């Protein structure tokens, strides 16, 4: 059978068997379409039904999460953990707490995680989880009770050699602390490598907090250098104001760029003089407030409700670090019209499939999420290594390893694109390079 026909057939089947799962189907479509040249070269992969197996999670767990709010009301949320692929190591991937979370979103994130984790070069499989719980406006005690109830079910399915969750949207150091504490209580054992993103006093890694944002900028910097340019003097628009956006801003500023915008789910700020990151950190990391409070400290900045128009700001480099599908066709066209040269994804799947087409057909350098934002999970794997060795590396040691990993990801993706006849297409290259390692492991392990 022709490779193209094979891939089309599997995509048709996915559409039939996963009705309504738009995010998962989009993620699978993007990856599968770029694998056609691989199946051309490796017909044995088709005979082993590699694609049919890789799009089917190894295990999906959906559970009830009841908890009691501060007023004594009983609330019920839905919890998820999708253990997608363990060919190269234990399932690894974050937990997302956001009202939009459903099975399709967890599956899309888990599917992406398989290839992202493979690209890091470290032995971690792909998984993801979360809940439709909305952490916005909840007290510390409510967050703790939710996390404990979530873990009261999840603990049965995870472990340092089995499945290692971490943070994602709505899950940071505070939540990982509560989840870890309850896991330890339930299992009566101190198994540090069961979760990553832990506090530094109980097995966390230095630089894990910064890793996704720093990694994004290291990756982008390598892409810029390879194209004979740099961050120096560039205007950058970054969406989001969570962990990824904050540390991407910090590193981009260190490399001489001017970051002029950040956002949250309510709206965005524009500061033509360059964002004052200390102000943002105070609002977001300490007060857990809203981005519009930036204007209390910097009244010359502008704030607009809603996030769509952030992409109308003229910039050289756009780093979407908020959430999936935040750049649609229209936003991509405006970015191109305004002269954007580089788009690199800090969030997972922030550009729609059509938006990616717009970037690529207009020669915008495009750094796809699974390559560009792999720094976070890479550092998580380094945290697992440190836990196994029962020692901890310095910030500089971890940061150095992270830089090396991000550079390697860029060059491996670039080389794979070249090898498979799609010179310069980092999206295809990342999909192919990530896939090859998983494919070889799956071939070696028989039909499982
Ligand atoms: N949620 C992050 C991601 O999308 C990190 C996952 C992890 O550290 O396991 O890659």
Coordinates of C-alpha atoms and ligand atoms in Angstrom, one line a residue:
X1 CA 0.0 0.0 0.0
X2 CA 1.1 3.6 -0.7
X3 CA 2.3 5.5 2.4
X4 CA -0.1 8.4 1.7
X5 CA -3.1 6.0 1.3
X6 CA -2.1 4.3 4.6
X7 CA -1.9 7.6 6.5
X8 CA -5.2 8.8 5.0
X9 CA -6.9 5.5 5.9
X10 CA -5.7 5.8 9.6
X11 CA -6.9 9.4 9.7
X12 CA -10.3 8.5 8.4
X13 CA -10.6 5.8 11.0
X14 CA -9.5 8.2 13.8
X15 CA -12.3 10.6 12.7
X16 CA -14.8 7.8 12.9
X17 CA -13.7 6.3 16.2
X18 CA -13.2 9.6 18.1
X19 CA -16.3 11.6 17.3
X20 CA -16.3 15.2 18.6
X21 CA -12.7 15.1 19.7
X22 CA -11.5 18.0 17.6
X23 CA -8.3 18.8 19.5
X24 CA -7.1 15.2 19.4
X25 CA -8.0 14.8 15.8
X26 CA -6.2 18.1 14.9
X27 CA -3.1 17.0 16.8
X28 CA -3.1 13.6 15.2
X29 CA -3.7 15.0 11.7
X30 CA -0.8 17.3 12.0
X31 CA 1.6 14.6 13.1
X32 CA 0.3 11.8 10.8
X33 CA 0.5 13.9 7.6
X34 CA 4.1 14.7 8.3
X35 CA 5.0 11.0 8.6
X36 CA 4.1 10.1 5.0
X37 CA 7.8 10.2 3.9
X38 CA 8.7 7.9 6.8
X39 CA 6.3 5.3 5.8
X40 CA 7.5 5.6 2.2
X41 CA 11.0 4.6 3.5
X42 CA 9.8 2.0 6.1
X43 CA 6.9 -0.1 4.7
X44 CA 7.6 -2.5 7.6
X45 CA 6.1 0.1 9.9
X46 CA 2.8 -0.2 8.0
X47 CA 2.8 -4.0 8.3
X48 CA 3.3 -3.6 12.1
X49 CA 0.2 -1.3 12.2
X50 CA 2.4 1.3 14.0
X51 CA 0.1 4.2 13.4
X52 CA -3.1 2.4 14.4
X53 CA -1.4 1.4 17.6
X54 CA 0.2 4.8 18.3
X55 CA -3.1 6.7 18.1
X56 CA -4.8 4.4 20.6
X57 CA -3.8 5.3 24.2
X58 CA -2.5 2.3 26.1
X59 CA -4.8 3.2 29.0
X60 CA -7.4 6.0 29.8
X61 CA -8.6 6.6 33.3
X62 CA -11.6 8.8 34.0
X63 CA -12.8 9.3 37.6
X64 CA -15.0 11.3 40.0
X65 CA -13.4 14.0 42.1
X66 CA -15.7 15.1 44.9
X67 CA -14.6 17.9 47.2
X68 CA -16.1 20.3 49.7
X69 CA -15.8 24.1 49.2
X70 CA -15.2 26.6 52.0
X71 CA -19.0 27.1 52.5
X72 CA -19.6 23.4 53.0
X73 CA -21.1 22.8 49.5
X74 CA -20.2 19.5 47.9
X75 CA -18.7 19.9 44.4
X76 CA -18.0 17.2 41.8
X77 CA -15.4 17.4 39.0
X78 CA -14.1 14.9 36.5
X79 CA -10.6 13.7 36.6
X80 CA -8.5 12.2 33.7
X81 CA -5.2 10.5 33.2
X82 CA -4.4 9.2 29.7
X83 CA -1.4 6.9 29.6
X84 CA -0.7 7.1 25.9
X85 CA 2.6 5.4 25.2
X86 CA 5.3 3.8 27.3
X87 CA 7.6 2.4 24.5
X88 CA 10.6 4.5 25.6
X89 CA 9.9 5.0 29.3
X90 CA 7.3 5.6 32.0
X91 CA 4.4 7.8 31.0
X92 CA 5.3 11.4 31.6
X93 CA 3.3 14.6 31.3
X94 CA 1.5 17.3 33.2
X95 CA -1.9 17.7 34.9
X96 CA -4.0 20.5 33.7
X97 CA -6.7 22.1 35.9
X98 CA -9.0 24.3 33.7
X99 CA -12.7 24.3 33.0
X100 CA -12.1 23.5 29.3
X101 CA -10.5 20.2 30.2
X102 CA -12.2 17.2 28.6
X103 CA -11.1 13.8 27.1
X104 CA -10.2 15.3 23.7
X105 CA -7.9 17.9 25.2
X106 CA -6.2 15.4 27.5
X107 CA -5.7 13.1 24.5
X108 CA -4.3 15.8 22.3
X109 CA -1.9 16.8 25.0
X110 CA -0.9 13.2 25.8
X111 CA -0.4 12.5 22.1
X112 CA 1.8 15.5 21.6
X113 CA 3.7 14.5 24.7
X114 CA 4.8 11.2 23.2
X115 CA 6.8 12.9 20.5
X116 CA 7.9 15.9 22.6
X117 CA 9.3 13.5 25.3
X118 CA 11.1 11.4 22.7
X119 CA 12.7 14.6 21.2
X120 CA 14.3 15.4 24.6
X121 CA 16.5 12.3 24.1
X122 CA 15.5 11.2 27.6
X123 CA 13.8 7.9 28.5
X124 CA 10.2 9.1 29.1
X125 CA 6.9 8.0 27.5
X126 CA 3.8 10.1 26.9
X127 CA 0.9 10.8 29.2
X128 CA -1.3 13.6 30.4
X129 CA -4.1 14.3 32.8
X130 CA -6.1 16.9 34.6
X131 CA -9.6 18.0 35.5
X132 CA -12.3 20.5 34.5
X133 CA -11.9 22.0 38.0
X134 CA -11.5 25.8 37.8
X135 CA -8.8 27.0 40.2
X136 CA -9.5 30.6 39.6
X137 CA -10.7 32.4 42.8
X138 CA -10.4 29.2 44.9
X139 CA -8.9 29.5 48.4
X140 CA -5.7 27.6 49.3
X141 CA -7.8 25.1 51.4
X142 CA -10.1 24.5 48.5
X143 CA -7.2 23.8 46.2
X144 CA -5.7 21.4 48.8
X145 CA -9.0 19.5 49.2
X146 CA -9.4 19.2 45.5
X147 CA -5.8 18.0 45.0
X148 CA -6.2 15.4 47.8
X149 CA -9.4 14.1 46.4
X150 CA -7.8 13.9 42.9
X151 CA -4.9 12.0 44.3
X152 CA -7.1 9.7 46.3
X153 CA -8.0 8.0 43.0
X154 CA -4.9 8.8 40.8
X155 CA -2.4 7.2 43.3
X156 CA -3.5 3.7 42.1
X157 CA -2.2 4.3 38.6
X158 CA 1.1 6.3 39.0
X159 CA 4.6 5.7 40.3
X160 CA 8.2 6.5 39.6
X161 CA 8.6 3.6 37.1
X162 CA 5.0 3.7 35.9
X163 CA 3.6 7.2 35.3
X164 CA 5.0 10.5 36.5
X165 CA 2.7 13.5 36.4
X166 CA 3.8 17.2 36.7
X167 CA 2.3 20.6 36.3
X168 CA 0.6 22.3 33.3
X169 CA -2.0 25.1 33.2
X170 CA -3.4 25.6 36.7
X171 CA -0.9 23.3 38.3
X172 CA 2.3 24.7 39.8
X173 CA 4.4 24.3 42.8
X174 CA 1.6 24.7 45.3
X175 CA -0.6 22.0 43.7
X176 CA 2.3 19.6 43.2
X177 CA 3.1 20.0 46.9
X178 CA -0.4 19.0 47.9
X179 CA -0.6 16.1 45.4
X180 CA 2.8 14.8 46.6
X181 CA 1.9 15.1 50.3
X182 CA -1.2 13.1 49.8
X183 CA 0.5 10.4 47.6
X184 CA 3.0 9.9 50.3
X185 CA 0.3 9.6 53.0
X186 CA -1.7 7.1 50.9
X187 CA 1.3 4.9 50.0
X188 CA 3.2 5.4 53.2
X189 CA 6.4 5.7 51.2
X190 CA 8.7 8.5 50.1
X191 CA 8.9 7.9 46.4
X192 CA 10.1 11.2 45.2
X193 CA 10.2 10.5 41.4
X194 CA 6.5 10.0 41.3
X195 CA 5.8 13.6 40.5
X196 CA 8.0 16.4 39.1
X197 CA 8.0 20.1 39.7
X198 CA 8.3 19.5 43.4
X199 CA 9.5 22.1 45.9
X200 CA 13.3 22.3 46.4
X201 CA 13.1 21.0 50.0
X202 CA 11.5 17.6 48.9
X203 CA 13.3 16.6 45.8
X204 CA 12.5 19.3 43.3
X205 CA 15.1 20.4 40.7
X206 CA 16.7 23.8 40.5
X207 CA 15.7 25.5 37.2
X208 CA 12.5 23.4 36.7
X209 CA 10.4 26.5 37.3
X210 CA 12.3 28.4 34.6
X211 CA 12.8 25.5 32.2
X212 CA 9.9 25.7 29.8
X213 CA 10.3 29.4 29.2
X214 CA 14.1 29.4 29.1
X215 CA 14.0 26.3 26.9
X216 CA 11.7 28.0 24.5
X217 CA 14.1 30.9 24.2
X218 CA 17.2 28.7 23.9
X219 CA 15.4 26.8 21.1
X220 CA 14.4 30.0 19.3
X221 CA 17.9 31.5 19.8
X222 CA 19.4 28.4 18.1
X223 CA 16.9 28.8 15.2
X224 CA 17.8 32.5 14.9
X225 CA 21.5 31.8 15.0
X226 CA 21.2 29.2 12.3
X227 CA 19.5 31.9 10.2
X228 CA 22.3 34.4 11.0
X229 CA 20.3 36.6 13.4
X230 CA 19.6 36.8 17.1
X231 CA 17.2 38.2 19.8
X232 CA 19.3 41.3 20.1
X233 CA 17.1 44.4 19.5
X234 CA 14.1 42.4 18.4
X235 CA 10.5 43.3 19.4
X236 CA 8.7 40.3 20.9
X237 CA 5.1 39.6 21.7
X238 CA 4.4 36.9 24.3
X239 CA 0.9 35.7 25.2
X240 CA 0.2 34.3 28.6
X241 CA 1.6 35.3 31.9
X242 CA 2.1 32.0 33.6
X243 CA 5.3 30.1 34.2
X244 CA 6.2 29.7 30.6
X245 CA 5.5 33.3 29.5
X246 CA 7.3 34.8 32.6
X247 CA 10.5 32.9 32.1
X248 CA 10.5 33.2 28.3
X249 CA 10.2 37.0 28.9
X250 CA 13.1 36.9 31.3
X251 CA 15.4 35.0 29.0
X252 CA 14.5 37.0 25.9
X253 CA 15.2 40.2 27.8
X254 CA 18.5 38.8 28.9
X255 CA 19.4 38.2 25.3
X256 CA 18.6 41.8 24.4
X257 CA 15.0 41.6 23.1
X258 CA 12.2 44.0 24.0
X259 CA 9.1 42.1 25.1
X260 CA 6.2 44.5 24.7
X261 CA 3.1 42.4 25.5
X262 CA 1.8 39.7 27.9
X263 CA -1.8 38.5 28.5
X264 CA -4.0 36.4 30.8
X265 CA -7.4 34.8 30.1
X266 CA -9.1 38.2 30.7
X267 CA -7.0 40.5 28.4
X268 CA -3.6 41.7 27.5
X269 CA -1.1 44.5 28.3
X270 CA 1.0 46.4 25.9
X271 CA 4.0 48.3 27.2
X272 CA 5.9 50.0 24.4
X273 CA 8.9 50.6 26.7
X274 CA 9.3 46.9 27.4
X275 CA 7.6 44.8 30.1
X276 CA 8.8 45.3 33.7
X277 CA 9.0 41.7 34.7
X278 CA 9.3 42.4 38.5
X279 CA 5.8 44.0 38.4
X280 CA 4.4 41.0 36.5
X281 CA 6.0 38.5 38.9
X282 CA 4.6 40.3 41.9
X283 CA 1.1 40.2 40.4
X284 CA 1.2 36.6 39.1
X285 CA 3.5 34.7 41.4
X286 CA 2.8 36.4 44.7
X287 CA -0.6 38.0 44.6
X288 CA -2.1 35.5 42.0
X289 CA -3.8 38.6 40.5
X290 CA -4.9 39.6 37.0
X291 CA -2.6 41.1 34.4
X292 CA -4.5 44.4 34.2
X293 CA -3.1 45.2 37.6
X294 CA 0.2 46.0 35.8
X295 CA -1.3 49.4 35.0
X296 CA -1.4 50.2 38.7
X297 CA 2.5 50.2 38.7
X298 CA 3.0 51.2 35.0
X299 CA 0.2 53.7 34.1
X300 CA 1.7 54.4 30.7
X301 CA 1.0 50.8 29.6
X302 CA -2.2 49.9 27.8
X303 CA -4.7 47.2 28.7
X304 CA -7.4 45.7 26.5
X305 CA -10.0 43.2 27.5
X306 CA -9.9 39.9 25.4
X307 CA -6.8 38.4 23.9
X308 CA -7.5 38.3 20.2
X309 CA -5.9 41.7 19.4
X310 CA -2.6 40.9 21.0
X311 CA -1.5 39.4 17.7
X312 CA -2.2 42.8 16.0
X313 CA 0.8 44.3 17.8
X314 CA 3.7 44.7 15.4
X315 CA 6.6 42.4 16.3
X316 CA 9.6 40.5 14.9
X317 CA 9.1 37.4 17.1
X318 CA 5.8 36.0 18.5
X319 CA 6.0 33.5 21.3
X320 CA 2.5 32.1 22.0
X321 CA 2.6 30.8 25.6
X322 CA -1.0 30.8 26.7
X323 CA -3.1 27.9 25.4
X324 CA -4.2 25.8 22.5
X325 CA -5.6 27.4 19.3
X326 CA -4.9 31.0 20.3
X327 CA -3.6 31.9 16.9
X328 CA -6.1 31.3 14.1
X329 CA -5.9 32.0 10.4
X330 CA -6.9 35.6 10.8
X331 CA -4.3 36.3 13.6
X332 CA -1.6 34.5 11.6
X333 CA -2.3 36.7 8.6
X334 CA -2.1 39.8 10.6
X335 CA 1.2 38.8 12.2
X336 CA 2.6 38.1 8.7
X337 CA 1.3 41.4 7.4
X338 CA 3.0 43.2 10.3
X339 CA 6.3 41.5 9.4
X340 CA 6.7 38.8 11.9
X341 CA 9.8 36.7 11.2
X342 CA 9.7 34.0 13.8
X343 CA 6.9 32.2 15.6
X344 CA 7.9 29.6 18.3
X345 CA 5.3 27.9 20.4
X346 CA 5.6 27.9 24.2
X347 CA 2.0 26.6 24.7
X348 CA 0.8 23.3 23.4
X349 CA -0.7 23.6 19.9
X350 CA -1.3 27.4 20.1
X351 CA -1.5 27.7 16.3
X352 CA -4.3 26.1 14.4
X353 CA -3.4 23.9 11.4
X354 CA -4.4 26.7 9.0
X355 CA -2.4 29.3 11.0
X356 CA 0.7 27.1 10.6
X357 CA 0.1 26.9 6.9
X358 CA 0.0 30.7 6.8
X359 CA 3.3 30.9 8.6
X360 CA 5.0 28.3 6.5
X361 CA 3.8 29.6 3.2
X362 CA 5.1 33.1 4.1
X363 CA 8.6 31.9 5.1
X364 CA 8.1 32.6 8.8
X365 CA 10.6 30.6 10.8
X366 CA 8.2 28.3 12.8
X367 CA 9.2 26.4 16.0
X368 CA 6.5 23.8 16.7
X369 CA 5.4 23.3 20.3
X370 CA 6.6 19.7 20.7
X371 CA 10.1 20.9 20.0
X372 CA 10.2 24.4 21.2
X373 CA 8.4 23.9 24.6
X374 CA 10.1 20.5 25.4
X375 CA 12.4 22.2 28.0
X376 CA 9.9 21.8 30.8
X377 CA 9.5 18.1 30.5
X378 CA 13.2 17.6 29.8
X379 CA 14.0 19.3 33.1
X380 CA 11.3 17.1 34.7
X381 CA 13.3 14.1 33.5
X382 CA 16.4 15.6 35.0
X383 CA 14.5 15.9 38.2
X384 CA 13.7 12.2 38.1
X385 CA 17.4 11.4 37.5
X386 CA 18.4 13.5 40.5
X387 CA 15.8 11.8 42.6
X388 CA 17.1 8.4 41.6
X389 CA 20.6 9.3 42.4
X390 CA 19.5 11.0 45.6
X391 CA 21.5 14.2 44.9
X392 CA 20.8 17.5 43.4
X393 CA 22.7 19.5 40.7
X394 CA 23.3 23.2 40.8
X395 CA 21.2 25.7 38.9
X396 CA 24.1 26.1 36.4
X397 CA 24.5 22.3 35.9
X398 CA 20.8 21.9 35.1
X399 CA 20.7 25.0 32.9
X400 CA 23.7 23.8 30.9
X401 CA 22.0 20.4 30.3
X402 CA 18.8 22.2 29.3
X403 CA 20.7 24.4 26.8
X404 CA 22.3 21.4 25.3
X405 CA 19.0 19.5 25.0
X406 CA 17.2 22.4 23.3
X407 CA 20.0 22.9 20.8
X408 CA 20.0 19.1 20.0
X409 CA 16.3 19.2 19.5
X410 CA 16.6 22.0 17.0
X411 CA 19.4 20.3 15.0
X412 CA 17.8 16.8 15.2
X413 CA 14.5 18.2 13.8
X414 CA 16.4 20.2 11.1
X415 CA 18.4 17.1 10.1
X416 CA 15.3 14.8 10.0
X417 CA 13.6 17.4 7.8
X418 CA 16.6 17.3 5.5
X419 CA 16.9 13.5 5.5
X420 CA 13.2 13.1 4.5
X421 CA 13.2 15.8 1.8
X422 CA 11.6 18.7 3.6
X423 CA 14.5 21.0 4.1
X424 CA 13.9 23.7 6.6
X425 CA 10.5 22.4 7.8
X426 CA 11.1 22.1 11.5
X427 CA 7.6 21.1 12.1
X428 CA 7.9 18.0 9.9
X429 CA 11.4 17.3 11.2
X430 CA 10.3 17.4 14.8
X431 CA 7.4 15.0 14.1
X432 CA 9.7 12.7 12.2
X433 CA 12.6 12.7 14.7
X434 CA 10.2 12.3 17.7
X435 CA 8.4 9.5 15.9
X436 CA 11.4 7.5 14.8
X437 CA 12.7 6.7 18.3
X438 CA 9.2 5.6 19.5
X439 CA 8.7 3.6 16.3
X440 CA 12.0 1.8 16.7
X441 CA 11.2 1.0 20.3
X442 CA 7.7 -0.3 19.4
X443 CA 9.1 -2.4 16.6
X444 CA 11.6 -4.0 18.9
X445 CA 9.0 -4.8 21.6
X446 CA 6.6 -6.8 19.4
X447 CA 2.9 -6.3 19.1
X448 CA 1.9 -4.8 22.5
Ligands
LIG1 N1 3.1 20.3 31.1 C1 4.4 20.4 30.6 C2 4.4 20.0 29.1 O1 3.4 20.3 28.4 C3 5.4 19.6 31.4 C4 5.2 18.2 31.6 C5 6.2 17.5 32.6 O2 7.0 18.2 33.1 O3 6.0 16.3 32.8 O4 5.3 19.5 28.5

